[in-house]
XYZ file of N, CA and C in Angstrom:
564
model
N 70.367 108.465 111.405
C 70.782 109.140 110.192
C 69.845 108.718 109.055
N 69.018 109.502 108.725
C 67.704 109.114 108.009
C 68.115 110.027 106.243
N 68.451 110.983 106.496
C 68.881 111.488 105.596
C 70.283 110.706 104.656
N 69.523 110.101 103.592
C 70.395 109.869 102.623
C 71.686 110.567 102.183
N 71.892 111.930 102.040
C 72.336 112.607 101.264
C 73.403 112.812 102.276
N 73.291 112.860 103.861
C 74.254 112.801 104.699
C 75.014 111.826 104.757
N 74.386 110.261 104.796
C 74.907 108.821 104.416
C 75.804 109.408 103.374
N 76.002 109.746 102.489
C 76.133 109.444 100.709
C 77.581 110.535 101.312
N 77.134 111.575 101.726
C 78.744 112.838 102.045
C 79.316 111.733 102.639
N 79.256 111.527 103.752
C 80.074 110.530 105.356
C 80.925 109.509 104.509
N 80.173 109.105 103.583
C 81.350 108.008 102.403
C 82.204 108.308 101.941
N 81.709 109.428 100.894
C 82.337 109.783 100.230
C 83.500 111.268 100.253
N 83.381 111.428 101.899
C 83.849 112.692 102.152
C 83.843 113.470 101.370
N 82.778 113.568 100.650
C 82.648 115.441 100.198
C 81.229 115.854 100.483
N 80.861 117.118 101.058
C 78.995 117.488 100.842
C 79.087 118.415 99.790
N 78.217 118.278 99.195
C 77.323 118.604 97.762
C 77.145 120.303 98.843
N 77.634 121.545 98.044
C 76.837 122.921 98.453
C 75.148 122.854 97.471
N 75.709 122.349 96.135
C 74.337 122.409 95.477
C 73.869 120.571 94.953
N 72.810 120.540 96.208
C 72.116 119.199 96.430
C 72.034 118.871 94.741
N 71.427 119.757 93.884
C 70.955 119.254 92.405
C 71.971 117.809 91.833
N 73.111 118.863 91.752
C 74.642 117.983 90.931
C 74.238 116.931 92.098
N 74.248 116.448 92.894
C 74.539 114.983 93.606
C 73.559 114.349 93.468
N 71.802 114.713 93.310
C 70.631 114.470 92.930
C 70.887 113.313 91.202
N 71.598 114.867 90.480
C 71.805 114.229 89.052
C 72.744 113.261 88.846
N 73.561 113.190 89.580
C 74.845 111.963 89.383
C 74.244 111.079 90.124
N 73.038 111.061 90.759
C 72.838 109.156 90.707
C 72.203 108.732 90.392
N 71.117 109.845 89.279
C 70.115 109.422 88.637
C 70.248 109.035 87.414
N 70.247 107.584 86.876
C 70.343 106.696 85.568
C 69.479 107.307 84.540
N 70.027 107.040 83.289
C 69.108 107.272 82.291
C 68.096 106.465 82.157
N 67.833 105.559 82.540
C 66.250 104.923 82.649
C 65.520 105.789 83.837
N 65.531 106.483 84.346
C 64.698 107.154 85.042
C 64.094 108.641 84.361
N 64.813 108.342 82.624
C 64.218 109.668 81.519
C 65.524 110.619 81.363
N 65.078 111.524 80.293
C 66.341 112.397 79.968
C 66.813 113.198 80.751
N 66.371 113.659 81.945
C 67.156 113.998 82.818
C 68.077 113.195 84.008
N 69.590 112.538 83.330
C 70.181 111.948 83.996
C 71.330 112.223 84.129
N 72.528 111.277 84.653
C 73.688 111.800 85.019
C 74.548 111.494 83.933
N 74.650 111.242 82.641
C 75.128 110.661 81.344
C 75.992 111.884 81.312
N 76.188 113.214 81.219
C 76.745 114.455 81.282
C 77.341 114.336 82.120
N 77.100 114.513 83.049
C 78.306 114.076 84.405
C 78.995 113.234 84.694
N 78.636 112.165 83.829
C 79.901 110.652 83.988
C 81.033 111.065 82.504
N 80.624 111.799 81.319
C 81.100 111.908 80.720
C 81.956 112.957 81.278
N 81.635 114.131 81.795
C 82.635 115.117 82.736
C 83.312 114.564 83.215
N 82.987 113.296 84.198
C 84.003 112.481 85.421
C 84.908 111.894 84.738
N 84.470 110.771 83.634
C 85.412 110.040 82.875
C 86.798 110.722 82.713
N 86.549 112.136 81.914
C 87.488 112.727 81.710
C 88.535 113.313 82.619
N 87.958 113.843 83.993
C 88.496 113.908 84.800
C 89.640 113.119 85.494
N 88.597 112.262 85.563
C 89.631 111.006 86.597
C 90.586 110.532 85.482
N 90.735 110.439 84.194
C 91.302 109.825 83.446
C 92.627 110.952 83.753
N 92.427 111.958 83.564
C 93.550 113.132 83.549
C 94.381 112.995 85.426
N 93.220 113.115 86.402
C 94.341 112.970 87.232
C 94.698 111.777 87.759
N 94.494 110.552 87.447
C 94.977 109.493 87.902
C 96.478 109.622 86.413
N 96.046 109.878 85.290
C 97.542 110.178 84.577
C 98.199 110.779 84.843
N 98.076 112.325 85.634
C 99.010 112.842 86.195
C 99.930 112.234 87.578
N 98.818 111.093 88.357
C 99.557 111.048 89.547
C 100.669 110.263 89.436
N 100.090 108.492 87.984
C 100.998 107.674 87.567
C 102.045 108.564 86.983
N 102.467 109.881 86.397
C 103.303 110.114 85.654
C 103.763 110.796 86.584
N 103.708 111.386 87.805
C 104.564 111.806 89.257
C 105.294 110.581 89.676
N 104.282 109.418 89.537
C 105.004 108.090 90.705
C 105.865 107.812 90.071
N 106.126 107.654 88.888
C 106.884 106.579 88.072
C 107.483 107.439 86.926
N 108.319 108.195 87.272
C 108.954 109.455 86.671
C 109.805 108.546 85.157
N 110.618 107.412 85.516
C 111.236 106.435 84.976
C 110.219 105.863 83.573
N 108.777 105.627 83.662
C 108.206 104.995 83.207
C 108.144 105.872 81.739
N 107.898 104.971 80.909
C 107.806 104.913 79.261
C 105.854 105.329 79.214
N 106.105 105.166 77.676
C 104.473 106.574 77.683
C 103.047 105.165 77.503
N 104.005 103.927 77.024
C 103.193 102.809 76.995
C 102.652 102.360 78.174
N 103.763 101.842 79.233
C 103.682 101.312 80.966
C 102.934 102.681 81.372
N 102.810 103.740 80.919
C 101.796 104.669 81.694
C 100.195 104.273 81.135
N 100.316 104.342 80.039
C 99.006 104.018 79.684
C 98.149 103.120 79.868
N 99.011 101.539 80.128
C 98.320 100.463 80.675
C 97.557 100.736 81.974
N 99.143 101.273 82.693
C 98.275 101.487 83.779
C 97.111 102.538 84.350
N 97.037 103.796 83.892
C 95.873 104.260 83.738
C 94.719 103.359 83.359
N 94.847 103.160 82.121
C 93.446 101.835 81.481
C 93.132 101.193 83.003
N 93.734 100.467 83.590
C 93.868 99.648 84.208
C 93.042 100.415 85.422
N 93.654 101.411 86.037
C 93.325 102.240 87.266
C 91.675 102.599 86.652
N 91.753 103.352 85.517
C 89.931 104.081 85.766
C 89.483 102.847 84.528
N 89.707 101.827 84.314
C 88.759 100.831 83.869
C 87.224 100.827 84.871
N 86.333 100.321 83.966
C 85.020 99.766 84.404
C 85.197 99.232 86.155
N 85.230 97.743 85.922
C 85.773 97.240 86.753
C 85.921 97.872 88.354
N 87.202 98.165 87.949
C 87.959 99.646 88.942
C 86.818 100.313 89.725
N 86.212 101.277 88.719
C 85.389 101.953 89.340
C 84.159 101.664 90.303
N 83.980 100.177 89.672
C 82.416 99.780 89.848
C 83.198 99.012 91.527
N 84.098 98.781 91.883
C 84.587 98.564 93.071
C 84.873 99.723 93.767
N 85.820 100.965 93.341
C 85.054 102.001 94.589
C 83.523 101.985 94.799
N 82.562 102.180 94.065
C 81.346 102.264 94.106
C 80.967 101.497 95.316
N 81.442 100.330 95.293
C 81.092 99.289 96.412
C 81.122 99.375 97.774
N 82.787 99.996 97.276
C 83.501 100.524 98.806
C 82.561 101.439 99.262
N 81.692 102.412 98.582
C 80.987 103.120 99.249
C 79.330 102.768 99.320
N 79.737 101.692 98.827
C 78.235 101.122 98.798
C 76.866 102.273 98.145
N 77.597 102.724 96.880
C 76.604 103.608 96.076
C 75.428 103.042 95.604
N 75.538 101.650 95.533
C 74.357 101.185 94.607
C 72.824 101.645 96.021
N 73.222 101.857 97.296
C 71.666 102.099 97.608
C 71.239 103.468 97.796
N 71.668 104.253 96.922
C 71.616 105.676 96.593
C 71.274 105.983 95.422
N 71.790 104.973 94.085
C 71.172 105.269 92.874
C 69.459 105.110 92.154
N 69.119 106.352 91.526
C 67.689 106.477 91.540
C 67.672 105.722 89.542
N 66.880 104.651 89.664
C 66.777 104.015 88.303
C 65.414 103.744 88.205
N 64.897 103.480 86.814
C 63.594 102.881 86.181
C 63.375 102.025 86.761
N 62.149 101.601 86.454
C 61.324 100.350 86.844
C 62.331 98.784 86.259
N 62.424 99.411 85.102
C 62.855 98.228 84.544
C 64.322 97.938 85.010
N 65.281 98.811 85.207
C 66.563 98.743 85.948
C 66.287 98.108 87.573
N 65.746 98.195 88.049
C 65.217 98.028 89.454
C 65.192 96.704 89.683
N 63.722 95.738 88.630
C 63.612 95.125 88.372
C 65.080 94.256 87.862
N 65.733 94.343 87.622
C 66.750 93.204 86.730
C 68.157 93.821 87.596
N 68.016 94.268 88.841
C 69.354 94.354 89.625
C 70.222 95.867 89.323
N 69.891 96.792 88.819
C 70.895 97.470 88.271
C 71.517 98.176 89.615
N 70.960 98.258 90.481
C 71.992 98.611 92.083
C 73.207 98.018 92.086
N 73.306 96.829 91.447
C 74.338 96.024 91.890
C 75.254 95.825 89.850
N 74.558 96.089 89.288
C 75.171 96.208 87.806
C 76.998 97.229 87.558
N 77.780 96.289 87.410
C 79.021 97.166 87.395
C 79.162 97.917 86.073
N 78.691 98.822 85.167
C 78.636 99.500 84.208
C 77.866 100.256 85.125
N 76.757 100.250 85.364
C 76.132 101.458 86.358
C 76.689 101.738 87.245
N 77.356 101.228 88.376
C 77.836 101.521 89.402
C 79.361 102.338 89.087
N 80.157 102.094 87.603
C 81.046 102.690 87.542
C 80.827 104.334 86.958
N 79.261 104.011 86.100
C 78.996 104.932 85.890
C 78.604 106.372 86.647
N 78.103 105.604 87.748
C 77.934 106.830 89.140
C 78.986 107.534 89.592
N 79.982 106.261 89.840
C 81.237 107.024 90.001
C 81.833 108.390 89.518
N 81.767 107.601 87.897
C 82.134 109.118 86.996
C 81.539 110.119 87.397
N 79.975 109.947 87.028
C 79.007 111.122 87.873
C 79.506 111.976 88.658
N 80.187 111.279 90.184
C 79.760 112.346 91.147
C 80.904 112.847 90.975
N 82.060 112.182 90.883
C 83.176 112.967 90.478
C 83.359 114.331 89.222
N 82.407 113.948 88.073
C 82.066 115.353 87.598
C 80.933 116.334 88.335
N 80.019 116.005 89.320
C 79.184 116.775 89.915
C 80.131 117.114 90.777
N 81.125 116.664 91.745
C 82.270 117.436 92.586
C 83.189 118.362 92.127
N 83.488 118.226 90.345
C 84.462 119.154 90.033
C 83.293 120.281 89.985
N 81.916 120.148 89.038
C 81.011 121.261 88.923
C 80.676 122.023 90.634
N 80.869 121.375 91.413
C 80.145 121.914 93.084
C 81.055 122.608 93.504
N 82.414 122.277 93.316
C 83.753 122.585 93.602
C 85.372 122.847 93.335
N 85.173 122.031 92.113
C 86.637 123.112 91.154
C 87.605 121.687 91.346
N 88.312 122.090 90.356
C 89.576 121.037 90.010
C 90.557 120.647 91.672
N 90.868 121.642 92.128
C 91.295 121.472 93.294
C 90.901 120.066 93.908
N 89.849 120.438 94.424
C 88.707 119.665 95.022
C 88.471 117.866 95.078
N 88.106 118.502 93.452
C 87.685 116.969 93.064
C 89.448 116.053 92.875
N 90.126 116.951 92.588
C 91.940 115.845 92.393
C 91.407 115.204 93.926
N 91.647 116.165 94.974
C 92.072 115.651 96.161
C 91.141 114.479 96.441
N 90.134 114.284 96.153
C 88.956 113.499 96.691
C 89.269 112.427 95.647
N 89.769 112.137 94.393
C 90.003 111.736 93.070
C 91.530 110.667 94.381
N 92.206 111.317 94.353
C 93.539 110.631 94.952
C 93.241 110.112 96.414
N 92.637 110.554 96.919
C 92.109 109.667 98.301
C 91.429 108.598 97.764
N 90.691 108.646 97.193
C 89.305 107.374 96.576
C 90.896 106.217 96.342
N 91.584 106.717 95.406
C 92.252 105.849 94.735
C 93.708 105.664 95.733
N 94.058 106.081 96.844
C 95.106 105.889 97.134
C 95.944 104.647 97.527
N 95.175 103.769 98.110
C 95.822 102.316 98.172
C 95.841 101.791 96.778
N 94.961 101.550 95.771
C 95.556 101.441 94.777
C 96.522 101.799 94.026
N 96.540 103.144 93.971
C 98.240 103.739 93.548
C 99.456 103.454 94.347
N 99.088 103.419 96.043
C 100.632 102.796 96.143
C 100.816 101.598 96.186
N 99.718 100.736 95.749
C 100.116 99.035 95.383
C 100.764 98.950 94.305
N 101.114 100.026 93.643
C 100.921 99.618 92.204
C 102.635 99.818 91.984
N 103.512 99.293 91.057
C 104.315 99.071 90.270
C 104.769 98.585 88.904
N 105.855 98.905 88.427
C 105.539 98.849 87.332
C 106.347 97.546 86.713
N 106.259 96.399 87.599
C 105.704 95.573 87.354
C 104.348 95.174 87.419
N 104.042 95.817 87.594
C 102.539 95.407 87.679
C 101.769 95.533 85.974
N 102.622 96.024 85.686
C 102.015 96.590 83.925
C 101.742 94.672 82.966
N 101.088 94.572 82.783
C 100.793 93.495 81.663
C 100.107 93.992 80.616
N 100.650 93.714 79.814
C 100.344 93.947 78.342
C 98.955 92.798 77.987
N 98.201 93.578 77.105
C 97.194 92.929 76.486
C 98.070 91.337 75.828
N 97.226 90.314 75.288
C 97.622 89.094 74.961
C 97.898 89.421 73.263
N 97.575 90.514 72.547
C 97.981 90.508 71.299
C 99.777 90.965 71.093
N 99.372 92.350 72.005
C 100.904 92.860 72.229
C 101.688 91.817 72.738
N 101.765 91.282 73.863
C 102.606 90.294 74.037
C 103.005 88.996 72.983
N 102.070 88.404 72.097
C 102.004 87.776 71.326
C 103.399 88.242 70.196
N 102.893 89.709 69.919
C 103.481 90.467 68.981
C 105.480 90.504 69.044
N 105.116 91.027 70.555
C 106.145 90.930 71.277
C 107.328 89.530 71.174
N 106.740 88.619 71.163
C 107.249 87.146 71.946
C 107.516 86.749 69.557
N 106.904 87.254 68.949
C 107.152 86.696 67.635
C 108.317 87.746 67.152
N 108.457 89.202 67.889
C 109.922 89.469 67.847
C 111.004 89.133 67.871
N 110.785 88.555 69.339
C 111.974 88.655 70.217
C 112.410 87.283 69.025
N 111.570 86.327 69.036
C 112.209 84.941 68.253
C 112.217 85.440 66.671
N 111.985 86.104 66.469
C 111.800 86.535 64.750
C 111.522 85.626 63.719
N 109.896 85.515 64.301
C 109.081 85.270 63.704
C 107.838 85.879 62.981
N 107.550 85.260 61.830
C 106.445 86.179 61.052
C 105.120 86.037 61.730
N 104.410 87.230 61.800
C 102.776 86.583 62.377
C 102.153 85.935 61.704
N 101.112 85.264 62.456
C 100.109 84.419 62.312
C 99.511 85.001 61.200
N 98.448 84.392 60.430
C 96.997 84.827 59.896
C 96.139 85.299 60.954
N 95.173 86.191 60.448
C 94.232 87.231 61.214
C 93.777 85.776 62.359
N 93.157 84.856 61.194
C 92.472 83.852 61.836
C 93.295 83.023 63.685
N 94.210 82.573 62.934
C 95.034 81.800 64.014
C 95.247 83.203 64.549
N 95.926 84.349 64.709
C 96.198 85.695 65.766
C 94.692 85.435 66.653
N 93.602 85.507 65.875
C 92.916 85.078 66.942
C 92.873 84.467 68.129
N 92.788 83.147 67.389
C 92.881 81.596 68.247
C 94.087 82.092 69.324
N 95.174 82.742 69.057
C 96.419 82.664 69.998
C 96.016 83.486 71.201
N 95.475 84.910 70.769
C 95.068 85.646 71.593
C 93.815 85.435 72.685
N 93.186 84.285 71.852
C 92.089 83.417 73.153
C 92.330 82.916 73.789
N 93.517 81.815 73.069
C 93.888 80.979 74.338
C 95.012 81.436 75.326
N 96.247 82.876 75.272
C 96.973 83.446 75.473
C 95.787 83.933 76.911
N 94.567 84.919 75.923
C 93.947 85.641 77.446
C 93.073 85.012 78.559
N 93.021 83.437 77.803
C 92.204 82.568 79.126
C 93.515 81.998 79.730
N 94.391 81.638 79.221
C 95.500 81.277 80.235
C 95.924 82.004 81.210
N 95.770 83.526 80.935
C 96.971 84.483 81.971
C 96.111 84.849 83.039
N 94.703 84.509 83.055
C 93.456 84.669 84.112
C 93.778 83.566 85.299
């Protein structure tokens, strides 16, 4: 299997009808203005919408906050730049000299960024349909791990939270700081 582009479908179970869109979603903007920056911005949006629709099917019960974490949470950076892995995209993406040079195959901002990519080059190849279904397979063990316990609040909200419940006044900007540093290196 010499052909890349067959590797790259077999992963990701979908084939590209028009090679271009899958060409452009893995080509970085250091490789010049013709890159996939348009198509991750398409994807972003995408995946953001149906991973919110699927959390707001699962968790019918859930409040509009516990949805939102967990979205953040689901198409965060991070997130993505680990499917990427799962499909081992980084030896498919076409980058500059200088990206090449300093690792960017393996860079998780790029690698999440591809993601977005092909997922907007799949809705452009193939339609909303399409790309959900391939959108909810990518992500499906993650969604049914997920509960809503699983929701954690950022370390300010909780902070905020916890000076309620005892009714207490907040901190100064300064110390809210300090709390929220040592609050988000503790809960790691």
């Amino acid at each position: 299997m010499n052909n890349p582009l067959i590797k790259l479908s077999q992963r990701i179970g979908y084939s590209f009808k028009d090679e271009s869109l899958v060409h452009l979603a893995l080509t970085h903007r250091s490789c010049g203005n013709k890159n996939n920056e348009r198509l991750e911005f398409l994807g972003d949006s995408i995946v953001n919408f149906v991973i919110a629709e699927a959390l707001y099917k699962k968790f019918p019960q859930a409040k509009e906050g516990q949805l939102s974490r967990l979205r953040a949470d689901m198409v965060r950076g991070t997130t993505l730049a680990e499917i990427a892995r799962e499909f081992e995209l980084g030896e498919f993406l076409q980058l500059g000299s200088g990206e090449l040079k300093s690792g960017g195959h393996n860079r998780e901002s790029i690698l999440a960024d591809v993601v977005e990519a092909i997922i907007g080059a799949i809705y452009l190849d193939a339609g909303q349909a399409v790309v959900n279904e391939h959108i909810l397979n990518w992500y499906q063990s993650r969604l049914s791990a997920l509960t809503l316990d699983a929701v954690i609040k950022d370390a300010k909200t909780r902070y905020k939270n916890i000076c309620k419940k005892v009714n207490t006044v907040y901190l100064n900007t300064k110390s809210l700081k300090f709390l929220v540093r040592l609050m988000t290196k503790n809960s790691k």
